[in-house]
Coordinates of N, CA and C and ligand atoms in Angstrom, one line a residue:
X247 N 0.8 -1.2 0.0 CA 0.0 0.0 0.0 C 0.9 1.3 0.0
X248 N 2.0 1.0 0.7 CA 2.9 2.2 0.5 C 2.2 3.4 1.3
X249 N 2.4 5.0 1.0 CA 2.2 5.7 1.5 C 1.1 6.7 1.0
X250 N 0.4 5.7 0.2 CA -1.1 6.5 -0.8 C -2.0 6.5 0.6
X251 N -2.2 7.7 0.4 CA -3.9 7.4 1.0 C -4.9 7.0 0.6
X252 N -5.8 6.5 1.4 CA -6.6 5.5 0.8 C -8.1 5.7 1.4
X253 N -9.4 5.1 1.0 CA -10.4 5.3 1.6 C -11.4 4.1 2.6
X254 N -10.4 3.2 2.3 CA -10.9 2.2 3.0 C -9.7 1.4 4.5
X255 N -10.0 1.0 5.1 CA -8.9 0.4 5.9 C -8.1 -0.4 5.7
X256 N -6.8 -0.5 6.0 CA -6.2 -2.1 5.3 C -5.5 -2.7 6.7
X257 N -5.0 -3.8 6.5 CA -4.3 -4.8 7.5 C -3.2 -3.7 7.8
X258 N -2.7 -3.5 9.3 CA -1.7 -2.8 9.2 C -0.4 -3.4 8.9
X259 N 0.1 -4.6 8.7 CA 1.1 -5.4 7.9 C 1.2 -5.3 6.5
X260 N 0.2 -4.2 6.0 CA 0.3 -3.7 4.1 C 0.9 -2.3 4.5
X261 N 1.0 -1.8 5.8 CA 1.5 -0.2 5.6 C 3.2 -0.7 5.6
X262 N 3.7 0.7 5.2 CA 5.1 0.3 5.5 C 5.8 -0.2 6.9
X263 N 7.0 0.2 7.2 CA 7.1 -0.6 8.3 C 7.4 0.9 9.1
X264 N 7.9 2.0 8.1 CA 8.0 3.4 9.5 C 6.2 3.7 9.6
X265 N 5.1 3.8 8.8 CA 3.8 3.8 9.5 C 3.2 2.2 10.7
X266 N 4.0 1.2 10.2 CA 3.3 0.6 11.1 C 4.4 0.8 12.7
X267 N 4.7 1.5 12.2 CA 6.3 1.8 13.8 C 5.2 3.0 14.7
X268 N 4.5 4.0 14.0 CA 4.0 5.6 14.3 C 2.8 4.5 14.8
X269 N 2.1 3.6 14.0 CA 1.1 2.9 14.6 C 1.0 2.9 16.2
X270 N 2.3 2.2 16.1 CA 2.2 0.9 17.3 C 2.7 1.9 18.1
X271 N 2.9 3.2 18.1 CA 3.4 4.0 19.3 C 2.4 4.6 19.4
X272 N 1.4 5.2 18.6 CA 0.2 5.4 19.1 C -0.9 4.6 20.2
X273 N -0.5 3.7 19.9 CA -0.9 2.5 21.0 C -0.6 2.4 22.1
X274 N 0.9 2.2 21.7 CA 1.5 2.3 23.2 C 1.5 3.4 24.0
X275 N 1.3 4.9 23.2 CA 0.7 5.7 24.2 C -0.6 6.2 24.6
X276 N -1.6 4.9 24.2 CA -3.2 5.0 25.5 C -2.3 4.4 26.6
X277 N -1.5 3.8 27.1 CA -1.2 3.3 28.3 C -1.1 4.1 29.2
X278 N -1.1 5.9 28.9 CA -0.7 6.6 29.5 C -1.9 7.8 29.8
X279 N -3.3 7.5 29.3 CA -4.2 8.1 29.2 C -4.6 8.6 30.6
X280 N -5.5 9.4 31.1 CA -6.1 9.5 32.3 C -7.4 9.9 31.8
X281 N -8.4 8.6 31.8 CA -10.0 8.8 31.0 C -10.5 7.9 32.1
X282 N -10.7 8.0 33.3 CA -11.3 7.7 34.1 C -12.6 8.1 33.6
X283 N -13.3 8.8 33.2 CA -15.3 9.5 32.8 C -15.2 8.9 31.7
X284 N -14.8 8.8 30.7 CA -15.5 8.3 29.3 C -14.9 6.7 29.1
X285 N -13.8 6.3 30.4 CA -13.0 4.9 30.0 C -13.1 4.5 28.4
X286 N -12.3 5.9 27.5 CA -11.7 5.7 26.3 C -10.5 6.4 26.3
X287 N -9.6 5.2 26.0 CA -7.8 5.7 25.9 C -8.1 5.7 24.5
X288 N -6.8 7.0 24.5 CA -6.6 7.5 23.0 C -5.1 7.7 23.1
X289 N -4.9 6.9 22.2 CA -3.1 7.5 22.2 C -2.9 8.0 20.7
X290 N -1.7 8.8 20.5 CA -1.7 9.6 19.1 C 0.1 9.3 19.3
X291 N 0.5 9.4 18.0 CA 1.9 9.5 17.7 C 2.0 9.7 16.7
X292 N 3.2 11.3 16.6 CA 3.8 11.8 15.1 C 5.2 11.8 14.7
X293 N 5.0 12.0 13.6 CA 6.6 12.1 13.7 C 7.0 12.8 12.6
X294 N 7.8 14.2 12.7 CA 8.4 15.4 12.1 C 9.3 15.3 10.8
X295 N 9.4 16.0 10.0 CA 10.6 15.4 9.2 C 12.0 15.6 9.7
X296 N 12.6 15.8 10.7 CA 13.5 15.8 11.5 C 13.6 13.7 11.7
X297 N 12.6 13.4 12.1 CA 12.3 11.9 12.3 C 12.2 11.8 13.9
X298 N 12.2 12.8 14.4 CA 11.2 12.6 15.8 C 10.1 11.9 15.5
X299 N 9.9 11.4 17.0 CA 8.1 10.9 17.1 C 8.2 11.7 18.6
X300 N 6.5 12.1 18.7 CA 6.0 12.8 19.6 C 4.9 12.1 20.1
X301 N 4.4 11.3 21.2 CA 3.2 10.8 21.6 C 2.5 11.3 22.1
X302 N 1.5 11.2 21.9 CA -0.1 12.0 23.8 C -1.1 11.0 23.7
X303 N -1.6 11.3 25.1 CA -2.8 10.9 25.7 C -3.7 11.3 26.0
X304 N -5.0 11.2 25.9 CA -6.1 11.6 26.2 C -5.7 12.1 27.8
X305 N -6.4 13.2 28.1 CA -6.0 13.8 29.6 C -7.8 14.3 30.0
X306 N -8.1 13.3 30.7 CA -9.7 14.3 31.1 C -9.7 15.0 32.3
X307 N -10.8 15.4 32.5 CA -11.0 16.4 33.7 C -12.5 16.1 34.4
X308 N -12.4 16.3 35.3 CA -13.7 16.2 36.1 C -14.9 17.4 35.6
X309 N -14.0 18.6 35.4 CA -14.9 19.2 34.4 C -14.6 19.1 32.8
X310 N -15.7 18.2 32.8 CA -15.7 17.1 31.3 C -15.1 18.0 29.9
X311 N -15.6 19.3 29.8 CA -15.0 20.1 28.8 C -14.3 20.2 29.1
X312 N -13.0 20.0 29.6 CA -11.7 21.1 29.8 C -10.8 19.4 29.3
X313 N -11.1 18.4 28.9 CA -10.4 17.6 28.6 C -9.6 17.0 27.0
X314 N -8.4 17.1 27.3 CA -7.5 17.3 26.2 C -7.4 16.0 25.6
X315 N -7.3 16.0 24.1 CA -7.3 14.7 23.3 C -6.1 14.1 23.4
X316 N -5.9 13.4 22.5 CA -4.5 12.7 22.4 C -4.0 13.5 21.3
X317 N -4.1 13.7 20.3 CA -3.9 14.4 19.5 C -3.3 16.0 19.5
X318 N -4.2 16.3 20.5 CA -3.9 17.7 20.8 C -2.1 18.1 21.6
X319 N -2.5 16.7 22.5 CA -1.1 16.3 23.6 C 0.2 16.0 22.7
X320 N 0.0 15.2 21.9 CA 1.3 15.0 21.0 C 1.5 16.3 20.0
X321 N 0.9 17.0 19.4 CA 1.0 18.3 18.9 C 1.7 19.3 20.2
X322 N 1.4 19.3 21.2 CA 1.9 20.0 22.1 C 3.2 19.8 22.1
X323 N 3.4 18.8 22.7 CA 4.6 17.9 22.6 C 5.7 18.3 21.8
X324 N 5.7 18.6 20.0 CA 5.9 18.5 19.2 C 6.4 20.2 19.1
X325 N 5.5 21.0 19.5 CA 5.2 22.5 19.8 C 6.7 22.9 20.7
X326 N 6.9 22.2 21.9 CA 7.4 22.2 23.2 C 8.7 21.8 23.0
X327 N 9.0 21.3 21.5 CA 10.4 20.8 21.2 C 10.5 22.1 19.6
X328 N 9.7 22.5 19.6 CA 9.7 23.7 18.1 C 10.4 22.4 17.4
X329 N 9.5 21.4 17.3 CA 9.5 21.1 16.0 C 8.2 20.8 15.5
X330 N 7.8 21.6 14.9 CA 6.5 21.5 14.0 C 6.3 21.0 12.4
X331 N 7.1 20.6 11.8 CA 6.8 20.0 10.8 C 6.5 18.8 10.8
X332 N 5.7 18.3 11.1 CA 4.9 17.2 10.8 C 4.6 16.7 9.6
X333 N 4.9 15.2 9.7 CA 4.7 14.9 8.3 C 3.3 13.5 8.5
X334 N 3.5 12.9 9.7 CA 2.2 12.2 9.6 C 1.8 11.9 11.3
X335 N 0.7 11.5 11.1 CA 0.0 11.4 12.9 C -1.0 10.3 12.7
X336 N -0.4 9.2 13.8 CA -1.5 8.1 13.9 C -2.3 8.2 15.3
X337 N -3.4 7.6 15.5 CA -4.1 7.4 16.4 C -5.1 6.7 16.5
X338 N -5.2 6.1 17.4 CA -5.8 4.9 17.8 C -6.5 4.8 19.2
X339 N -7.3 3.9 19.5 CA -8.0 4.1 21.0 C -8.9 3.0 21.2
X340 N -9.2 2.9 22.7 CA -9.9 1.5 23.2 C -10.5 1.8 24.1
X341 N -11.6 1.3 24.4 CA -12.8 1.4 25.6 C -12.4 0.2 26.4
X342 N -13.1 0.7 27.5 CA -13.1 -0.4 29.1 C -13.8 -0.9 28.8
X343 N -15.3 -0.8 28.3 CA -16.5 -1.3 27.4 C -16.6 -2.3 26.4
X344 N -16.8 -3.5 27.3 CA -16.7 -4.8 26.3 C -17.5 -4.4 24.9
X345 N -18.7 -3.2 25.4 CA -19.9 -3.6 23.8 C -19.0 -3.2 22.8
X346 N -17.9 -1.8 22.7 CA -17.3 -1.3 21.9 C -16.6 -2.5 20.9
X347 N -16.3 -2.4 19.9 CA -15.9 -3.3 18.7 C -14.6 -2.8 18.8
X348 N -13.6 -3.8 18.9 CA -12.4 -3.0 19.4 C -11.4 -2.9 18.0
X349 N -12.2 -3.7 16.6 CA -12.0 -3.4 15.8 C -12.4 -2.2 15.0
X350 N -12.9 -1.2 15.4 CA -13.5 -0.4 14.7 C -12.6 0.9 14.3
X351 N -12.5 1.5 13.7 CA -11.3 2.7 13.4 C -11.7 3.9 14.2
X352 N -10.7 4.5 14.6 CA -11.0 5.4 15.3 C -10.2 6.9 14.2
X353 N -10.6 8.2 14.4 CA -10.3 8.6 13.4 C -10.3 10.5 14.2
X354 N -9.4 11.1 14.2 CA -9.8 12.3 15.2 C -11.2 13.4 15.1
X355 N -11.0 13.5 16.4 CA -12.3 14.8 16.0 C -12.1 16.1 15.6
X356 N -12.7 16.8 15.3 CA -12.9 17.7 14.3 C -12.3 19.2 15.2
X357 N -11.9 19.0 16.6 CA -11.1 20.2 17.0 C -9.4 19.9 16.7
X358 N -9.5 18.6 16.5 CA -8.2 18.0 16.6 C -7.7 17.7 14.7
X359 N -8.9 18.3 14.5 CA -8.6 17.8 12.7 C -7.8 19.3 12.2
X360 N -8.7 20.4 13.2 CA -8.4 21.9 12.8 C -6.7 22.2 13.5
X361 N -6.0 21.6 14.4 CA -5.1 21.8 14.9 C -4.1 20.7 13.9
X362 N -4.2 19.9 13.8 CA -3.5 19.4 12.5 C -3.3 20.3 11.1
X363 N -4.6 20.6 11.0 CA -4.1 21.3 9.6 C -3.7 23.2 9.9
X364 N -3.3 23.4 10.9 CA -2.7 24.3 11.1 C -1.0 24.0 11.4
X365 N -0.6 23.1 11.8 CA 0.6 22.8 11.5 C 0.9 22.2 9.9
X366 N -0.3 21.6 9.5 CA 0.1 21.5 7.7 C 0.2 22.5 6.9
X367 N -0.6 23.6 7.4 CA -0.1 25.5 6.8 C 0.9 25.7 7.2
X368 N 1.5 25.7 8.4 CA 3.2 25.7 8.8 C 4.4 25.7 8.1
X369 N 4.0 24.3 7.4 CA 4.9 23.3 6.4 C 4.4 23.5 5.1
X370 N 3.3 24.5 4.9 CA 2.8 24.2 3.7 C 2.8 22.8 2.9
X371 N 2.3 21.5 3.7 CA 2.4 20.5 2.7 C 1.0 19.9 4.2
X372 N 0.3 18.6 3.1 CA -0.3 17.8 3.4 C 0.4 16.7 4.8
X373 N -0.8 16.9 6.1 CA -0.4 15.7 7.1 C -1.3 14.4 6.8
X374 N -0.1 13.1 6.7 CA -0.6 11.9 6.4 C -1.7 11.5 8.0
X375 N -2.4 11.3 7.6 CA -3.4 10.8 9.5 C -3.8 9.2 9.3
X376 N -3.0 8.4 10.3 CA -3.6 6.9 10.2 C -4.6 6.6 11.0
X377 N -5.6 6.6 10.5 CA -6.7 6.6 11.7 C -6.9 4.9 11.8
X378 N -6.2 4.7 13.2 CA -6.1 2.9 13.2 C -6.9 2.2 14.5
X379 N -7.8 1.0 14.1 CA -8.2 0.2 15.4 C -7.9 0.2 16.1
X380 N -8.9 0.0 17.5 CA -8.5 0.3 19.0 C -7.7 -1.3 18.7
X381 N -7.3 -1.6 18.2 CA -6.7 -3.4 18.5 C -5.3 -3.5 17.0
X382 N -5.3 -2.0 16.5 CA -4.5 -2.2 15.4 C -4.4 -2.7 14.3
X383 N -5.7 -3.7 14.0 CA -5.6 -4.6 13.0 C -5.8 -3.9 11.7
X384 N -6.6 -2.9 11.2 CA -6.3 -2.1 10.4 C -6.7 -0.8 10.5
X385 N -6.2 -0.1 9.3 CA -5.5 1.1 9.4 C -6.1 2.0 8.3
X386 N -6.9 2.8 8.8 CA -7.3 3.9 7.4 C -6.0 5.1 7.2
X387 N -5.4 5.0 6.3 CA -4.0 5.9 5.7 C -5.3 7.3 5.3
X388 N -5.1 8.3 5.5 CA -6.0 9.3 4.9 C -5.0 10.6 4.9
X389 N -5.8 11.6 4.8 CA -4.5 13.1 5.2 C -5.2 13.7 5.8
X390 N -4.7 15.2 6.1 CA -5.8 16.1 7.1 C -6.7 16.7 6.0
X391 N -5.7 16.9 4.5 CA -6.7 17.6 3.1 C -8.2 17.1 3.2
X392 N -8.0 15.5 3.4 CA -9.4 14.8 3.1 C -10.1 15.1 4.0
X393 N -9.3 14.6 5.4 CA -10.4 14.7 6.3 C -10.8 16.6 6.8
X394 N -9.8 17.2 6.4 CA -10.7 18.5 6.7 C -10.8 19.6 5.0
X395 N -11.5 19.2 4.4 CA -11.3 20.1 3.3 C -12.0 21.5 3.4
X396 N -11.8 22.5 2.7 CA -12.1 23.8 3.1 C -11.7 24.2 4.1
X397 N -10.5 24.1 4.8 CA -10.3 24.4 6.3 C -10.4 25.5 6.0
X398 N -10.5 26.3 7.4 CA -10.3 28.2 8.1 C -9.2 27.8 8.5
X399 N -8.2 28.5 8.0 CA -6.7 28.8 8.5 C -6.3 30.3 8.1
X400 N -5.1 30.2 8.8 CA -3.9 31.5 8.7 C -4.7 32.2 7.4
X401 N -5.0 32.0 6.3 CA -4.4 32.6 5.0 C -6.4 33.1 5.3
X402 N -7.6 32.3 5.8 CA -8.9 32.8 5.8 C -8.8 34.3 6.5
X403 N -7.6 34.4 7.5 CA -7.8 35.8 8.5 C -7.3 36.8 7.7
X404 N -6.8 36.4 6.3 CA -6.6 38.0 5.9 C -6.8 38.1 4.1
X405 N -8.0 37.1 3.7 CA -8.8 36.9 2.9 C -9.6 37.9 2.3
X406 N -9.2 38.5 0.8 CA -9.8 40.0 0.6 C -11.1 39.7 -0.4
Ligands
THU789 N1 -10.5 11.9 22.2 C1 -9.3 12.0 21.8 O1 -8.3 11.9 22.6 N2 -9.1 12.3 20.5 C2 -10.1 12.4 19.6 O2 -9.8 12.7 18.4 C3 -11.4 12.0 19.9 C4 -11.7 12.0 21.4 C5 -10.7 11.6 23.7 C6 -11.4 12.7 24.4 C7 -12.0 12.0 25.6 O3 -11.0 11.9 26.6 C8 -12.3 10.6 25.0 O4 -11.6 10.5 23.8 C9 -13.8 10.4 24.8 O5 -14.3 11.4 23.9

């Protein structure tokens, strides 16, 4: 599959082996979640063209809105080292909740779609986003283009 994006999910053993690496670090950082209210770990991992990786975790709060994604946390992260060129971000996540299908893709939300593609105006180039099973098994390869098109960015605030 290489590094096309794509619109359906595939086996994560068809991605290459540096996305199925950003994968599995996504994963390995829900272990560090604190989602005691919603019992859904979300872990995210990027990695710069420098070839850093940056991980986060969902972080909640007792007051329910004030709680920070996983996505948001590894952009921080990322922010906190000034390195912002980003070239791709996986994420993944699992419920305490047997009903959840642990197969099912998880894919960011739409506050977390708009903070991505503000570091892809940064870099002026497209962020690859693997939006992968709470269990890994496969993996939607997409970009932030697809998943946010028409963004509001930098260039909307001074739009004549
Ligand atoms: N969450 C993320 O970490 N990233 C997303 O893109 C979607 C939602 C977290 C927020 C909250 O802690 C839990 O998942 C349930 O919404």
């Amino acid at each position: 599959m290489g590094d096309q994006p794509t619109d359906r999910p595939h086996p994560l053993a068809e991605l290459s082996a540096e996305d199925q690496a950003l994968c599995r670090a996504a994963f390995a950082a829900t272990a560090n979640a604190h989602a005691p209210y919603s019992r859904f770990s979300v872990g995210a991992a990027l990695v710069t063209a420098s070839g850093t990786v940056f991980r986060g975790a969902n972080l909640e709060n007792a007051s329910y809105g004030l709680s920070i994604c996983a996505e948001a946390a590894a952009l921080v992260a990322a922010n906190n080292a000034a390195d912002r060129a980003v070239t791709a971000i996986a994420v993944t996540g699992h419920s305490a909740s047997s009903r959840r299908d642990p197969t099912a893709i998880v894919t960011p939300c739409g506050r977390c779609r708009q903070m991505i593609a503000e570091f892809a105006a940064l870099s002026d180039t497209d962020i690859r986003v693997l939006c992968c099973a709470g269990d890994l098994s496969r993996v939607l390869s997409t970009s932030i283009d697809a998943l946010l098109p028409h963004a509001f960015g930098r260039a909307s605030l001074s739009a004549s």
